């Protein structure tokens, strides 16, 4: 099922999400629905707060970002992250133009560190502890932020953010040209 994506301005995007256990109702269906929603909206990641559930669950698919031969950018990954905890972020900050399905039509350079070490459960509730780098790490960092109530625009310079205020207000009022289903706060 294709789910509506919560737009910027909804307080759920600012909440710290909570852990779940393997008995969470209809978890497998929810994960499938999140992948479907992400794909229909052409996203590379989707976090549960964006579909109006404040739980520590996100899905990513960075495979489409790896069309060109970019060996330095690590391995592409399609994966489910449950109850994730970021253990380390290391390496140099590097810029990449990020966007977010909850903040349509805005893209800005965000600096993040290159390597991460993260602990999480996969969709079968198998515990994993893994390192990622490059674009895949980037997508994980962006989605992980959603669990902490953070958005990519929090990482940009205050002056730039001020310049975006008008656009952001419009998004929260539903005044935005978007091709996928959204849920607006007002
Ligand atoms: Ni996002």
Short mmCIF file of C-alpha atoms in Angstrom, two decimals, residues 39-134:
data_model
loop_
_atom_site.label_atom_id
_atom_site.label_comp_id
_atom_site.label_asym_id
_atom_site.label_seq_id
_atom_site.Cartn_x
_atom_site.Cartn_y
_atom_site.Cartn_z
CA UNK A 39 9.76 3.71 -4.67
CA UNK A 40 6.58 5.42 -5.87
CA UNK A 41 7.93 8.77 -4.68
CA UNK A 42 11.39 8.05 -6.15
CA UNK A 43 13.13 8.29 -2.80
CA UNK A 44 16.28 6.46 -1.71
CA UNK A 45 15.25 6.25 1.94
CA UNK A 46 12.14 6.56 4.09
CA UNK A 47 11.83 6.75 7.88
CA UNK A 48 8.73 5.72 9.85
CA UNK A 49 8.06 9.24 11.24
CA UNK A 50 7.55 10.29 7.62
CA UNK A 51 4.57 7.94 7.38
CA UNK A 52 3.25 9.18 10.71
CA UNK A 53 4.69 6.50 13.01
CA UNK A 54 7.15 7.62 15.66
CA UNK A 55 9.09 4.33 15.77
CA UNK A 56 12.75 3.49 15.11
CA UNK A 57 12.35 1.98 11.66
CA UNK A 58 13.67 3.09 8.30
CA UNK A 59 14.28 1.59 4.87
CA UNK A 60 16.90 2.56 2.32
CA UNK A 61 17.76 1.66 -1.25
CA UNK A 62 20.92 3.33 -2.47
CA UNK A 63 21.30 1.05 -5.50
CA UNK A 64 19.94 3.66 -7.93
CA UNK A 65 22.55 6.15 -6.77
CA UNK A 66 25.31 3.88 -8.00
CA UNK A 67 24.57 4.00 -11.73
CA UNK A 68 27.94 5.47 -12.48
CA UNK A 69 31.07 3.67 -11.55
CA UNK A 70 31.93 5.24 -8.22
CA UNK A 71 34.22 2.86 -6.36
CA UNK A 72 35.05 5.43 -3.68
CA UNK A 73 31.45 5.66 -2.63
CA UNK A 74 31.21 2.26 -0.98
CA UNK A 75 28.65 -0.41 -1.71
CA UNK A 76 25.03 0.09 -2.69
CA UNK A 77 22.50 -1.34 -0.27
CA UNK A 78 18.81 -2.14 0.02
CA UNK A 79 18.07 -2.74 3.69
CA UNK A 80 15.68 -2.39 6.63
CA UNK A 81 16.96 -0.78 9.84
CA UNK A 82 15.07 -1.43 13.10
CA UNK A 83 16.04 0.09 16.49
CA UNK A 84 19.23 1.50 14.97
CA UNK A 85 21.91 3.09 17.15
CA UNK A 86 24.69 5.12 15.55
CA UNK A 87 27.90 4.03 17.30
CA UNK A 88 30.53 6.05 15.40
CA UNK A 89 30.85 8.63 12.68
CA UNK A 90 34.39 9.16 11.48
CA UNK A 91 36.42 10.58 8.61
CA UNK A 92 36.31 13.88 6.79
CA UNK A 93 33.16 15.93 6.34
CA UNK A 94 32.10 15.93 2.69
CA UNK A 95 29.28 17.81 0.96
CA UNK A 96 26.39 16.25 -0.92
CA UNK A 97 23.19 17.83 -2.19
CA UNK A 98 20.40 16.28 -0.13
CA UNK A 99 16.64 16.37 -0.44
CA UNK A 100 13.83 14.85 1.61
CA UNK A 101 10.43 13.45 0.66
CA UNK A 102 8.89 15.47 3.52
CA UNK A 103 10.43 18.69 2.14
CA UNK A 104 9.71 18.55 -1.62
CA UNK A 105 11.56 20.70 -4.17
CA UNK A 106 14.30 21.84 -1.80
CA UNK A 107 17.85 20.55 -2.15
CA UNK A 108 20.88 21.82 -0.26
CA UNK A 109 24.48 20.79 0.29
CA UNK A 110 24.90 19.01 3.60
CA UNK A 111 28.26 18.11 5.13
CA UNK A 112 28.50 14.75 6.85
CA UNK A 113 31.33 12.47 7.93
CA UNK A 114 32.36 9.73 5.53
CA UNK A 115 32.25 6.55 7.62
CA UNK A 116 29.72 5.20 10.07
CA UNK A 117 29.45 2.25 12.45
CA UNK A 118 25.84 1.37 13.20
CA UNK A 119 24.04 -1.33 15.17
CA UNK A 120 20.52 -2.37 14.14
CA UNK A 121 18.10 -5.23 13.62
CA UNK A 122 17.10 -6.30 10.12
CA UNK A 123 13.53 -7.23 9.12
CA UNK A 124 13.96 -10.72 10.62
CA UNK A 125 15.14 -9.11 13.87
CA UNK A 126 18.66 -10.37 13.36
CA UNK A 127 21.12 -8.08 15.13
CA UNK A 128 23.78 -6.50 12.92
CA UNK A 129 26.74 -4.24 13.56
CA UNK A 130 28.19 -2.82 10.36
CA UNK A 131 30.31 -0.09 8.84
CA UNK A 132 29.21 1.86 5.77
CA UNK A 133 30.78 4.63 3.76
CA UNK A 134 30.07 7.09 0.99
#
